[in-house]
Every structure is written in structure tokens, then in C-alpha cells.
XYZ file of C-alpha atoms in Angstrom:
689
model
C 47.415 -12.378 61.506
C 45.958 -15.302 59.638
C 45.118 -18.667 61.542
C 43.646 -22.060 61.582
C 40.277 -22.619 62.815
C 41.742 -24.960 65.229
C 43.381 -22.452 67.092
C 40.491 -20.371 67.095
C 39.945 -20.332 70.954
C 42.619 -17.908 71.199
C 42.083 -15.871 68.256
C 40.600 -12.330 68.707
C 37.577 -10.845 66.808
C 38.677 -9.243 63.543
C 41.374 -11.988 62.925
C 41.574 -13.856 59.452
C 41.458 -17.715 59.737
C 41.058 -20.489 57.375
C 38.121 -22.810 57.808
C 37.102 -25.989 56.059
C 34.126 -25.482 53.748
C 32.183 -28.091 55.275
C 32.463 -26.503 58.731
C 30.580 -23.396 57.240
C 26.961 -22.881 57.839
C 24.316 -20.492 56.763
C 23.599 -17.883 59.592
C 19.972 -17.587 60.794
C 20.581 -13.917 61.301
C 21.801 -13.037 57.824
C 19.843 -10.161 56.771
C 19.262 -11.663 53.276
C 16.132 -13.595 53.346
C 15.330 -13.983 49.837
C 17.472 -16.700 48.460
C 20.102 -16.229 45.628
C 19.277 -17.090 42.501
C 20.817 -20.085 40.715
C 22.135 -17.655 37.892
C 23.910 -15.416 40.507
C 25.416 -18.493 42.270
C 26.614 -19.708 38.742
C 28.331 -16.361 38.327
C 29.685 -16.220 41.344
C 31.276 -19.898 40.931
C 32.900 -18.878 37.580
C 34.493 -15.750 39.081
C 35.826 -17.477 41.997
C 37.203 -20.455 39.693
C 38.742 -17.722 37.586
C 40.257 -15.533 40.146
C 39.877 -16.960 43.495
C 37.777 -15.526 46.090
C 38.683 -11.912 46.372
C 36.625 -11.221 49.209
C 36.660 -12.891 52.752
C 33.605 -14.244 54.303
C 32.694 -12.926 57.729
C 31.681 -15.550 60.304
C 30.991 -16.039 63.931
C 31.209 -19.421 66.135
C 28.235 -21.408 66.509
C 27.251 -22.246 69.902
C 24.804 -24.985 71.438
C 22.163 -24.174 73.805
C 24.470 -24.446 76.641
C 26.622 -21.652 74.966
C 29.518 -24.262 73.967
C 31.145 -24.096 70.463
C 29.951 -26.566 68.283
C 33.318 -26.417 66.167
C 30.887 -24.999 63.051
C 30.878 -21.216 62.085
C 27.835 -19.103 60.985
C 28.549 -17.212 57.828
C 27.068 -13.457 58.543
C 28.198 -12.046 55.392
C 29.009 -13.996 52.086
C 26.276 -16.600 51.792
C 26.477 -16.313 48.302
C 30.016 -17.006 47.869
C 29.521 -19.834 50.305
C 27.064 -21.330 47.844
C 29.303 -20.869 44.832
C 31.991 -22.782 46.489
C 29.403 -25.596 47.477
C 28.537 -25.510 43.670
C 32.225 -25.950 42.785
C 32.561 -29.131 44.975
C 29.630 -30.560 43.407
C 31.529 -29.984 40.171
C 34.414 -31.620 41.651
C 36.488 -28.668 41.135
C 37.431 -28.436 45.091
C 36.876 -30.746 48.024
C 34.648 -30.167 50.716
C 37.315 -29.996 53.250
C 38.813 -26.808 51.077
C 40.084 -24.219 53.467
C 38.272 -20.901 53.182
C 39.609 -17.562 54.195
C 37.228 -15.813 56.512
C 37.309 -12.946 59.150
C 36.375 -13.933 62.475
C 33.815 -11.054 63.966
C 32.483 -11.624 67.598
C 32.019 -7.900 68.373
C 29.412 -6.513 65.952
C 25.786 -7.323 65.765
C 25.540 -10.124 62.993
C 22.231 -8.765 61.548
C 23.425 -5.383 61.518
C 26.876 -5.883 59.425
C 24.864 -8.383 57.495
C 22.328 -5.601 56.540
C 25.318 -3.178 56.003
C 26.955 -5.550 53.535
C 23.805 -5.727 51.310
C 22.717 -1.828 51.536
C 25.833 0.315 51.894
C 26.987 -0.125 48.452
C 26.820 1.081 44.927
C 27.227 -0.744 41.752
C 29.964 0.188 39.156
C 28.629 2.574 36.603
C 27.504 1.342 33.181
C 30.214 3.646 31.179
C 32.954 2.412 34.053
C 32.086 -1.117 33.103
C 32.081 -0.401 29.390
C 35.539 0.893 29.450
C 37.029 -1.773 31.772
C 35.334 -4.665 29.530
C 36.523 -2.788 26.336
C 40.129 -2.521 27.797
C 40.125 -6.224 28.667
C 38.887 -7.151 25.263
C 41.449 -5.021 23.321
C 44.139 -5.384 25.816
C 44.181 -9.119 26.628
C 42.180 -10.455 23.625
C 39.538 -11.974 25.903
C 36.196 -12.665 24.095
C 32.593 -12.179 25.854
C 32.663 -15.749 27.238
C 36.090 -15.463 29.103
C 35.343 -11.955 30.434
C 31.738 -13.136 31.628
C 33.647 -16.150 33.549
C 35.715 -13.787 35.210
C 33.372 -11.634 36.325
C 30.123 -13.350 36.941
C 27.849 -12.173 34.588
C 26.390 -13.709 31.538
C 28.223 -13.417 28.011
C 25.125 -11.583 26.810
C 25.548 -8.780 29.288
C 29.374 -8.678 28.297
C 28.423 -8.258 24.708
C 25.896 -5.494 25.477
C 28.542 -3.645 27.587
C 30.958 -3.866 24.699
C 28.410 -2.823 22.284
C 27.914 0.231 24.269
C 31.556 0.940 23.497
C 30.433 1.989 20.075
C 28.307 4.879 21.307
C 29.786 8.320 20.521
C 32.091 9.661 23.538
C 29.816 12.941 23.562
C 26.696 10.688 23.976
C 28.254 8.741 26.776
C 28.950 11.866 28.401
C 25.523 12.987 28.121
C 24.541 9.709 29.894
C 27.145 10.342 32.811
C 25.642 13.792 33.213
C 22.017 12.313 33.598
C 20.780 13.586 30.477
C 20.213 10.086 28.707
C 18.751 7.168 30.204
C 20.459 3.744 29.864
C 17.715 2.525 27.682
C 18.020 5.655 25.369
C 21.749 5.029 25.357
C 21.311 1.625 24.478
C 19.013 2.479 21.368
C 21.931 4.637 19.989
C 24.241 1.657 20.059
C 22.390 0.129 16.905
C 24.920 1.638 14.816
C 28.504 2.533 15.292
C 28.466 5.711 13.210
C 29.218 8.498 15.972
C 28.328 11.327 13.514
C 24.867 9.799 12.686
C 24.366 8.941 16.487
C 24.907 12.905 17.490
C 22.880 13.870 14.458
C 19.898 12.040 15.528
C 20.573 13.391 19.291
C 20.426 16.661 17.886
C 17.283 16.371 16.064
C 15.364 14.744 19.023
C 12.258 16.792 20.196
C 11.188 16.289 23.945
C 9.871 12.710 22.904
C 13.118 10.441 23.589
C 11.537 7.066 23.342
C 14.361 4.445 22.536
C 12.272 2.977 19.784
C 11.954 6.495 18.003
C 15.889 6.823 18.326
C 16.093 3.348 16.742
C 13.640 4.218 14.121
C 15.678 7.386 13.342
C 18.979 5.573 13.095
C 17.729 2.849 10.855
C 15.423 5.294 8.614
C 17.416 4.648 5.596
C 18.205 0.749 6.407
C 16.307 -2.359 5.271
C 14.704 -4.398 7.988
C 15.812 -7.873 7.983
C 11.953 -9.026 7.665
C 11.707 -7.200 4.396
C 11.093 -9.599 1.629
C 14.208 -8.694 -0.287
C 16.408 -9.396 2.731
C 14.597 -12.897 3.294
C 15.399 -13.450 -0.465
C 18.865 -12.934 -0.549
C 19.657 -13.990 3.078
C 22.239 -12.762 5.702
C 24.961 -14.959 4.390
C 25.098 -14.036 0.649
C 24.713 -10.155 1.669
C 27.659 -10.278 3.986
C 29.800 -12.050 1.405
C 28.820 -9.304 -1.055
C 30.417 -6.981 1.305
C 27.095 -5.905 3.145
C 26.836 -4.832 6.821
C 24.040 -6.129 8.848
C 23.157 -3.946 11.982
C 22.048 -5.867 14.790
C 20.547 -4.474 18.179
C 21.792 -6.577 21.124
C 19.603 -4.621 23.417
C 16.140 -5.597 21.803
C 14.599 -8.403 19.800
C 15.883 -6.953 16.211
C 14.197 -10.160 14.269
C 17.803 -10.561 12.307
C 18.832 -6.797 12.307
C 18.810 -4.172 9.572
C 20.617 -4.294 6.079
C 22.843 -1.031 5.728
C 23.004 -0.929 1.827
C 19.585 -0.944 0.268
C 21.488 -0.586 -3.365
C 23.320 -3.464 -2.858
C 20.457 -5.737 -1.715
C 18.381 -4.763 -4.746
C 21.603 -5.666 -6.954
C 21.844 -8.933 -5.202
C 17.888 -9.839 -5.719
C 17.987 -8.818 -9.400
C 20.868 -11.162 -9.773
C 19.619 -14.031 -8.158
C 16.278 -13.706 -9.931
C 18.271 -13.384 -13.389
C 20.065 -16.745 -12.449
C 16.584 -18.281 -11.917
C 15.169 -16.876 -15.218
C 17.977 -18.009 -17.340
C 17.234 -21.541 -15.722
C 13.637 -21.364 -16.757
C 14.531 -20.217 -20.236
C 17.091 -22.785 -20.778
C 15.124 -26.034 -19.431
C 11.467 -24.733 -20.798
C 12.592 -22.783 -24.106
C 10.809 -19.799 -23.631
C 11.570 -17.083 -26.049
C 12.060 -14.228 -23.409
C 12.460 -13.586 -19.681
C 12.225 -10.380 -17.717
C 13.278 -10.104 -13.926
C 11.755 -7.439 -11.699
C 11.510 -6.812 -7.961
C 8.002 -5.673 -7.994
C 5.655 -7.213 -10.818
C 5.083 -5.041 -13.876
C 1.211 -4.891 -13.787
C 0.973 -2.499 -16.650
C 2.540 -4.869 -19.279
C -0.419 -5.028 -21.458
C 0.286 -8.525 -22.824
C -2.083 -11.346 -23.429
C -1.444 -14.213 -21.356
C -1.634 -17.808 -22.265
C -2.164 -20.693 -19.769
C -1.267 -24.530 -20.045
C -3.725 -26.844 -21.176
C -4.575 -30.574 -20.016
C -2.511 -33.183 -21.587
C -2.465 -37.046 -21.406
C 0.273 -38.560 -19.669
C 2.778 -40.906 -21.466
C 2.436 -44.510 -20.473
C 5.827 -44.237 -18.753
C 4.823 -41.285 -16.376
C 1.376 -42.986 -15.717
C 3.374 -46.041 -14.556
C 5.652 -44.058 -12.422
C 2.862 -41.902 -10.968
C 1.267 -45.209 -9.940
C 4.116 -46.645 -8.430
C 5.110 -43.611 -6.640
C 1.521 -43.084 -5.120
C 1.332 -46.923 -4.249
C 4.819 -46.574 -2.277
C 3.238 -43.335 -0.740
C 0.192 -45.071 0.537
C 1.979 -48.139 1.777
C 4.537 -46.054 3.879
C 1.732 -43.808 5.128
C -0.170 -47.259 6.450
C 2.835 -48.464 7.859
C 4.054 -45.686 9.981
C 0.309 -44.245 10.335
C 0.616 -44.690 14.380
C 4.249 -43.604 14.577
C 5.051 -40.600 16.617
C 8.288 -39.854 14.889
C 9.416 -40.977 11.690
C 13.069 -42.552 11.040
C 15.161 -40.365 8.982
C 15.536 -42.794 6.141
C 11.695 -43.011 6.030
C 11.183 -39.218 6.371
C 13.713 -38.692 3.737
C 11.895 -41.336 1.530
C 8.568 -39.525 2.124
C 10.020 -36.408 0.697
C 11.198 -38.148 -2.543
C 8.075 -39.583 -3.126
C 6.128 -36.304 -2.678
C 8.599 -34.826 -4.895
C 7.970 -37.115 -7.639
C 4.167 -37.458 -7.424
C 4.243 -33.520 -7.511
C 6.510 -33.569 -10.673
C 4.418 -35.910 -12.615
C 1.245 -33.979 -11.491
C 2.462 -31.043 -13.130
C 2.866 -32.980 -16.609
C -1.011 -33.096 -16.472
C -0.704 -29.384 -17.830
C 1.397 -27.942 -20.290
C 1.995 -25.096 -22.828
C 1.887 -25.347 -26.439
C 5.382 -25.719 -28.233
C 4.210 -22.538 -30.447
C 3.171 -20.481 -27.262
C 6.608 -21.214 -25.523
C 8.301 -20.341 -28.742
C 6.567 -17.013 -28.961
C 5.892 -16.319 -25.315
C 7.896 -15.156 -22.324
C 8.007 -15.348 -18.418
C 8.391 -12.928 -15.611
C 10.423 -13.637 -12.706
C 9.756 -11.403 -9.809
C 9.690 -10.997 -6.180
C 7.057 -12.372 -4.056
C 5.494 -10.857 -1.216
C 6.887 -13.528 1.168
C 10.484 -13.457 0.013
C 10.440 -16.088 -2.701
C 11.010 -16.104 -6.467
C 7.395 -15.853 -8.488
C 7.487 -17.321 -11.870
C 4.679 -16.506 -14.369
C 4.651 -17.902 -17.784
C 2.784 -17.326 -20.975
C 2.934 -13.647 -21.724
C 2.913 -13.029 -25.094
C 3.963 -9.618 -26.749
C 1.791 -7.611 -29.187
C 4.495 -8.184 -31.733
C 4.618 -11.944 -31.419
C 0.680 -12.364 -31.405
C -0.738 -14.718 -34.294
C -2.355 -12.510 -37.010
C -6.372 -12.989 -37.166
C -7.528 -15.132 -39.899
C -8.958 -12.942 -42.432
C -9.891 -12.747 -46.475
C -6.594 -11.637 -48.131
C -8.919 -9.480 -50.770
C -11.522 -7.811 -49.108
C -10.664 -8.333 -45.219
C -13.750 -10.549 -44.851
C -13.906 -13.419 -42.654
C -15.897 -16.573 -42.783
C -18.389 -17.341 -39.962
C -20.938 -20.099 -39.972
C -21.211 -19.993 -43.658
C -21.512 -16.468 -44.095
C -18.887 -13.904 -45.013
C -18.629 -11.196 -42.461
C -17.189 -7.874 -42.873
C -14.329 -6.364 -40.385
C -17.199 -4.295 -38.822
C -19.523 -7.374 -38.193
C -21.611 -6.835 -41.227
C -22.916 -10.176 -42.932
C -22.070 -9.585 -46.415
C -24.393 -11.666 -49.000
C -22.890 -13.282 -52.276
C -22.521 -10.744 -55.081
C -21.874 -7.901 -52.462
C -18.600 -6.463 -52.697
C -19.082 -3.925 -49.804
C -18.883 -1.038 -52.326
C -21.647 1.563 -52.625
C -24.075 0.867 -55.415
C -23.767 -3.107 -55.450
C -25.924 -3.978 -52.552
C -28.666 -6.601 -52.883
C -31.840 -5.705 -50.570
C -32.833 -8.296 -48.250
C -36.531 -7.884 -49.490
C -35.351 -8.371 -53.097
C -33.756 -11.587 -51.968
C -36.884 -12.902 -50.253
C -39.059 -11.928 -53.382
C -36.392 -13.566 -55.667
C -37.835 -16.898 -56.553
C -35.311 -17.645 -59.232
C -34.752 -21.029 -57.367
C -30.988 -20.548 -56.855
C -30.584 -23.455 -54.221
C -27.156 -22.388 -53.204
C -28.169 -18.644 -52.331
C -27.952 -17.983 -48.537
C -31.034 -16.866 -46.603
C -31.661 -13.312 -46.157
C -30.529 -10.902 -43.435
C -34.079 -10.031 -42.303
C -35.349 -13.481 -42.554
C -32.360 -14.828 -40.394
C -33.130 -12.154 -37.852
C -36.832 -13.103 -37.681
C -36.160 -16.788 -37.013
C -33.415 -16.431 -34.702
C -35.481 -13.915 -32.672
C -38.131 -16.524 -32.190
C -35.551 -19.055 -31.200
C -34.310 -16.612 -28.699
C -37.672 -16.164 -27.261
C -38.255 -19.944 -27.062
C -34.849 -20.244 -25.009
C -35.709 -17.485 -22.482
C -38.824 -19.120 -22.061
C -37.452 -22.528 -21.481
C -34.238 -21.597 -19.936
C -36.326 -19.970 -17.234
C -38.067 -23.061 -16.398
C -34.571 -24.709 -16.044
C -32.577 -23.352 -13.010
C -29.870 -25.963 -13.470
C -29.316 -25.404 -17.014
C -29.578 -21.646 -16.215
C -26.660 -22.226 -14.047
C -24.506 -23.722 -16.576
C -25.307 -20.915 -18.944
C -24.522 -18.005 -16.569
C -21.223 -19.762 -15.672
C -20.550 -20.344 -19.233
C -21.002 -16.620 -20.145
C -18.760 -15.257 -17.287
C -16.215 -18.135 -18.019
C -16.150 -17.182 -21.527
C -15.247 -13.222 -20.657
C -12.994 -14.189 -17.809
C -10.718 -16.726 -19.415
C -11.032 -15.920 -23.402
C -10.710 -12.516 -23.681
C -11.763 -10.913 -26.741
C -14.195 -13.674 -27.735
C -17.874 -13.198 -27.898
C -18.971 -16.922 -27.270
C -21.965 -16.565 -25.191
C -25.661 -16.022 -26.310
C -26.558 -14.484 -22.817
C -26.507 -10.501 -22.433
C -24.379 -10.925 -19.093
C -21.261 -8.623 -19.113
C -18.588 -9.159 -16.996
C -16.443 -6.502 -15.852
C -13.289 -6.585 -13.501
C -11.798 -3.172 -12.525
C -8.188 -2.882 -11.777
C -7.321 -2.156 -8.198
C -3.943 -0.791 -8.499
C -4.730 2.650 -9.421
C -6.851 2.739 -6.097
C -4.314 1.202 -3.704
C -0.548 1.309 -4.130
C 1.138 -2.099 -3.996
C -2.314 -3.931 -3.342
C -1.343 -6.675 -6.285
C 1.656 -7.657 -4.488
C 0.112 -8.807 -1.236
C -0.612 -12.083 -0.073
C -4.325 -11.869 -0.910
C -3.778 -10.799 -4.318
C -1.407 -13.773 -4.814
C -3.917 -16.069 -3.252
C -6.505 -14.730 -5.990
C -4.070 -14.855 -8.532
C -3.218 -18.482 -7.869
C -6.853 -19.497 -7.766
C -7.468 -17.871 -11.139
C -4.514 -19.713 -12.703
C -5.772 -23.114 -11.290
C -9.084 -22.535 -13.318
C -7.284 -21.262 -16.387
C -5.176 -24.216 -16.726
C -8.504 -26.493 -16.420
C -10.081 -24.509 -19.350
C -10.427 -25.974 -22.825
C -7.937 -24.776 -25.273
C -10.859 -24.034 -27.861
C -13.733 -21.819 -26.595
C -16.347 -23.968 -28.537
C -15.579 -26.904 -26.070
C -16.126 -24.611 -23.341
C -19.944 -25.555 -22.802
C -19.366 -29.283 -22.959
C -16.722 -28.853 -20.138
C -18.739 -26.845 -17.616
C -21.820 -29.257 -18.313
C -19.779 -32.257 -17.337
C -18.607 -30.792 -14.108
C -20.324 -31.850 -10.957
C -22.573 -29.445 -9.098
C -20.001 -28.359 -6.540
C -17.354 -27.530 -9.350
C -19.932 -25.389 -11.299
C -20.662 -23.487 -8.314
C -16.929 -22.983 -7.465
C -16.080 -21.800 -11.188
C -19.320 -19.320 -10.936
C -18.048 -18.028 -7.438
C -14.541 -17.284 -8.799
C -16.002 -15.893 -12.307
C -18.314 -13.558 -10.197
C -15.881 -12.676 -7.428
C -13.650 -10.966 -9.901
C -16.219 -8.480 -10.828
C -16.784 -7.176 -7.613
C -16.209 -3.801 -7.036
C -16.592 -1.839 -3.870
C -14.182 0.830 -4.310
C -15.994 4.446 -3.367
C -14.687 7.271 -5.592
C -15.432 10.891 -4.890
C -17.147 11.658 -8.191
C -19.469 8.631 -8.114
C -22.792 8.502 -6.418
C -23.746 4.837 -6.066
C -25.426 4.635 -2.429
C -27.142 1.223 -3.536
C -23.961 -0.175 -4.879
C -22.489 0.344 -1.529
C -25.189 -0.868 0.552
C -25.024 -4.025 -1.659
C -21.197 -4.066 -0.805
C -22.021 -4.073 2.941
C -24.741 -6.636 2.518
C -22.252 -8.928 0.429
C -19.586 -8.551 3.140
C -22.112 -9.484 5.854
C -23.397 -12.439 3.896
C -19.685 -13.636 3.486
C -18.625 -12.677 6.766
C -15.542 -10.831 5.688
C -13.021 -10.497 8.281
C -10.468 -7.782 7.275
C -8.116 -8.572 10.043
C -6.805 -11.300 7.786
C -5.820 -9.066 5.032
C -5.112 -5.734 6.761
C -3.111 -4.104 9.806
C -3.404 -0.493 10.762
C 0.217 0.735 10.309
C 1.651 4.013 9.491
C 1.882 3.151 5.801
C -1.746 1.758 5.528
C -3.588 4.331 7.489
C -2.126 6.057 10.613
C 0.286 8.029 8.548
C -2.111 9.415 6.080
C -4.926 10.648 8.662
C -5.348 13.472 11.167
C -4.288 13.320 14.443
C -7.824 13.080 16.014
C -8.329 10.055 13.944
C -5.210 8.415 15.192
C -6.236 9.262 18.913
C -9.801 7.921 17.942
C -8.498 4.657 17.002
C -6.240 4.334 20.052
C -9.056 5.609 22.391
C -11.367 2.739 20.923
C -8.833 -0.233 20.716
C -6.616 0.438 23.693
C -8.565 2.860 25.867
C -8.814 6.733 26.952
C -5.623 6.413 29.218
C -3.434 5.471 26.036
C -4.867 8.106 23.994
C -4.417 10.845 26.464
C -0.750 9.944 27.135
C -0.161 10.466 23.281
C -2.135 13.481 22.875
C 0.730 15.795 23.112
C 2.808 14.047 20.347
C 3.657 15.163 16.921
C 1.941 13.691 14.269
C 4.985 11.544 13.215
C 5.602 10.190 16.557
C 1.904 9.512 17.413
C 1.294 7.640 14.411
C 4.350 5.393 14.970
C 3.087 5.028 18.779
C -0.218 4.136 17.578
C 0.878 1.392 15.306
C 2.868 -0.643 18.025
C -0.148 0.202 20.307
C -2.928 -1.122 17.859
C -0.813 -4.115 17.015
C -2.891 -7.344 18.023
C -5.899 -5.605 18.778
C -7.885 -6.524 15.788
C -9.191 -2.633 15.390
C -10.372 -1.877 11.881
C -11.429 1.687 10.591
C -15.304 1.845 9.775
C -14.967 1.573 6.325
C -13.286 -1.853 6.686
C -15.858 -3.620 9.217
C -18.248 -6.015 8.756
C -21.661 -6.033 10.339
C -22.698 -9.429 11.933
C -25.126 -11.303 10.189
C -28.733 -11.187 11.535
C -29.025 -14.673 12.478
C -26.080 -14.259 14.952
C -27.197 -11.067 16.453
C -30.730 -12.698 17.148
C -29.119 -15.318 19.055
C -30.033 -15.642 22.806
C -27.028 -14.711 24.985
C -26.389 -18.479 26.042
C -26.372 -19.851 22.537
C -22.905 -20.918 21.495
C -21.121 -19.014 19.219
C -19.714 -21.004 16.116
C -16.023 -21.475 15.637
C -14.199 -18.601 13.849
C -16.839 -15.866 14.983
C -16.225 -13.218 17.606
C -18.239 -13.762 20.823
C -19.699 -10.141 21.172
C -22.946 -8.384 21.206
C -21.517 -5.423 18.832
C -22.928 -4.679 15.840
C -19.651 -5.182 13.834
C -16.951 -7.616 13.934
C -13.797 -7.828 14.669
C -14.434 -5.487 17.500
C -11.573 -3.460 18.795
C -9.715 -4.725 21.976
C -11.020 -3.365 25.287
């Protein structure tokens, strides 16, 4: 029997009645004291709006202190639904006097039935939810948002449940049987390949961590954070027919690309497009594209040289800079730039950069003979390296057509570097001795000095230079910088009178992929910047360096010296003092390898023993974490350690830098300089405690 609240005085307990919403109150005897969340009320309001209120409220009449009815009712069961209806009033979906179907209960203890309502119930199992949501999606064509609105859950939860429908029925039954957790089941949903899911499940050991399941399922895929995926982009990959696996249950950072071969092809095609544009606009003889830079190319490289700007470009540069400065001054205090002003700033910056690039250019002859490598950079951008000249395109060295000799400072020099006097043919039996030349007083004014005398005089001059140079440190700095710069930027040219020899060892043979890292790119950019400033003719290099300010000379010296550093330890080498010097250098420059290296499976953890892995975790994270991993297999242990060590700043001993003595000797109360770890340990950075 259903009745209206106005006739309640004759209504028995258990009767269904309709009560205006504004006559319903929260019961003080409701067992739930923790308020409902806003999200839950939102979900209930959506569900009631779509299907109506499927479950009645349970109420009791409110009485005053004298036991008289007030005309209001206390909601014993269904406070969340009452609040949801009030939310619908606020949204003007219903009136505040809307009649709400309730069940009157004046016999049971309100606190007991309220507790019973909240405790004695069981939520639908996940597999059942999956099947029902999937059925609604397929049978009625409802999307995640519509299903979510009708069932009081978020659209994200619905998408997750629908995604679980991609799990193999066999594995779903394993979950029903209690042999898989929900987190493990969700890990399998990263792919829709049932055979692959079942294969990974069968190969799992006792360690069934969700991350291990995801790792094994995506082992042949490419992460969206890979430089190839970043370069191509998800849209172009999808348009080419590629599939991206997305994990709705974790932060997948863009998912996984299923087809590595397709991704590589798209990378090459896009690089070829960039290479064609460079060749057509700049006129290079050839271009070559690669995903990884071909470091063993063996080619000589030419660099651009400084050129004078035309009057037109100079005027354009001055005008653009003037406009930029004026806008900067005008909007210096503005918190946010108007769109048109922001756009104008971008245009002016692009124009200034374009004209600035014109300050350096390649010779037309170098462009006609040289080529360009277009490769994929470490950060997913295209890298364009110009000026490489193949051996067959090199200019032949100038030489005497008859006897292979060259002219150097008025003397004819043979191919092996010997000075050949006039009258010498280089053939045996036709030599004129230096002593004969000195004793010859025939008075031939055009005859050159003898080799013996030349060596005598220049030896004395060398002694004088040594003495004087040692008394002039500033000039010695220029001389040393010149000697290193000659060998750094003019390969094959012996143009320094100092016996300093610069050797730069290639690191690629010691560490795979090292030349494609961010640190290597930064070093290359610095080198190319200096190379562009070098004089075209090595004979002019001394004047260029002597004309630099002191800071620039020091910067050039530092760059040239840095390229000669070799701290590589090789098994057959015994250079304890060299390694000690490398340690001292690292301390002096406060080298922080955490900026350039992370302990990952590829870089370290997969290449050392389990004992080393546990020692690293123990030092960086603690004994408890290490003890939990002790029973793992090597591969799983390395993967787990990578996650634990992330962000700790842990480094193996070979990469640690000893703190400078001045820092170790500071009193405990002394402030630590910015950028230095605040620790009393002997090395930095120190593993997290």
C-alpha cells in the first residue's frame, strides 16, 4: 500500500509513502558518521536522473521534546540519495517539494537498520561488472560517459571495466578462482592479444608483480617516450596504420607503439624529407639520413666561417633589434602579453636568429663538394650536421708536378719533409754537403743558407724564445691555446712551434651509444660554436687568439684541453697516477654525474651481479628493501632495483666525486653553497637514506 505523508497518522510501519523532499531530514541516529564524498553524491544524482530512484528511503517521523509529530521525517536509510536529490534541486532538475517514495519504519531500531544497510551487503564482482558494461556497450551502443551517468560511476572507471573485457576468458576465470589479483588482471589488459596474454601468464614465476606482467607483454613494443616515437608522433603513426597500446590502469606516458619496423620506416621517411629540403635550399652535393649518427664515417669536416653581412641584412638586423628592444621596454612590467604582441615577439626573434645565422657561411666550393648527415637526435628532434667531405671529393694537396716537392718559405721540401738544396735532384750521387756549402765562397748571392747553419741559428732562436716566453705568462697562455687550437680545429696541419701534442680518444668503442647522449650533443654544439669562429687560414689563427679578451682565451683553452681528457680504465693499462689525477680533476671541477647518468638495467643493473644490485639498493634505499628483493631472479631484481633507485641520486663508486677539501673542512654551522649537497660524507652526490 502506498499513501501520502498527510495521511501518515493512520499508516502502519512498513507502508510505502510519498514525502516532499523538503520535509526530509538527516537522522541523528544514522550509523554513517563520515559524510559522503562529493563525487559519490554526484554519481548518485546522475544515476537517479537517468533511471529514477530505484531504492526507497527508510524514514521515521520526527517528534519534538513532548513527543508530538513535527511533520518532518528523519532518513534512517538513504541519506546519500536524499543529498543527491537536493543536488538535483540545486541544478533545477526537480522542485524542492518533489515527492520522494519512502518506507515508513517505526518498529526497528534506526541505528541497527542503518548499520545493517551499510555492512550487510556485497558489491558486484569486477568480472560481472565487466560483462554487464560490455553488454550495454555492444547491445545498446552506449559510450563510457552514458554508462557512467546511468550507474553513478566515473567514465574513467567504465573505460577501465570495458578495457578489462579485452582480457582472455581463461585469465578472467583464473581471477574468479582467486589466483590473480585485480591489479594483475589489469596489467594483462594492456594488450588485446589473448594468446600473448596466456603465454606471458604461463611463463610467470612466483613473482607476479603487475609491472613485470606489463614489461613482458610490451617487451617487443616501443615506448611512447622513445626518441623515434617522439619524432614521428602518435597521429602520423596511427595514420600509417600503426597501433598504440594504452594502459588505462597506470600512467603509461602515451602508451606503447606495437610496430617497431613501421616506426623506423616513418622516421627514415621524415628524415629524408628534411634532407631533401636542406639539399635543395642549400645546394650540398649529397645528404645521408640515419637513425643513429654514423660516427665511423672517416670524413674530413669543414666548418662555416665568419662573413660580413650585406648592407641590407645589417639594416634589417638593426631594425628588428630596435623593435624588439622597444617592445621589451613597453611590456616589461606586464604580467601577460596580448596575443598579437606575443606573436610579434616571436616574429622578431625568428628574424634576429635568421640574420644572426648569416654571420657564418660555408664556402661555395665546400658546399659543392661536401654533404650533410641528417640523423635522429637523442631528444626526438632532427639533427642536421653539415660540411662533411668524402675522400674522393678532397682537394689534392699542391705539389711540384715534376718531382713531388712543395715550396715552403722559399725552400723546396721533399715528400718526406727534407729540405732539398738547389742543384739537388734527390737522386743518390747528386748531393751537395752542408759543409761544402758553408766553405763555398764563390759568392753566389742567390744561394740559400745551408741546412746546418739553418738548424744552428734556429736552435739559438728557440733557446731565446724559451727563456723569454717563460717570463711572460700571458703570452704563454696564448701560445699554449694556439698550439691546442691548431690541433683541435686544423687536423693534419703542423702550425705550432710548441711541442705540445693534443690527443683526443674516441669514447664510442668503450661505451655503446655514448656519442648520442645529451652530454655528447652539448659538447658537439660547443665545439661547433668555436669551429665557426676559427679563421679560415691557420696562418691567421695567432692573430685571432691574441685579439681575444682574457675570458675568451681561457674559454677556448678550456674547450681544447677538455677534449684531451681520458679517464677510461682499461684492463691492460697500469696508470695509477693518471687515474689519481682524474679523481683530482673531478674534485676540482665538482663533477656531478647524476646530471649525466642514471642507474638503469641497461646502464648498470643488468650488467652486474645480484650482490652488486643488492648492495646498491641497500645503500640507497635501506636494508629492508634489499632483503625483500634477495630471493628474486637476476632480471626481475634488476628491474625492481631500477625503480627503487630512481630519484635517489645513487652512483657506483667509479662515478662518485670526492668533495673538495675546502668543503669538508667547513664548520657544521657554515652555509652550504648553492648546488652542493649538504652532507658530511666524503663523496657527493650521496645515496638517499
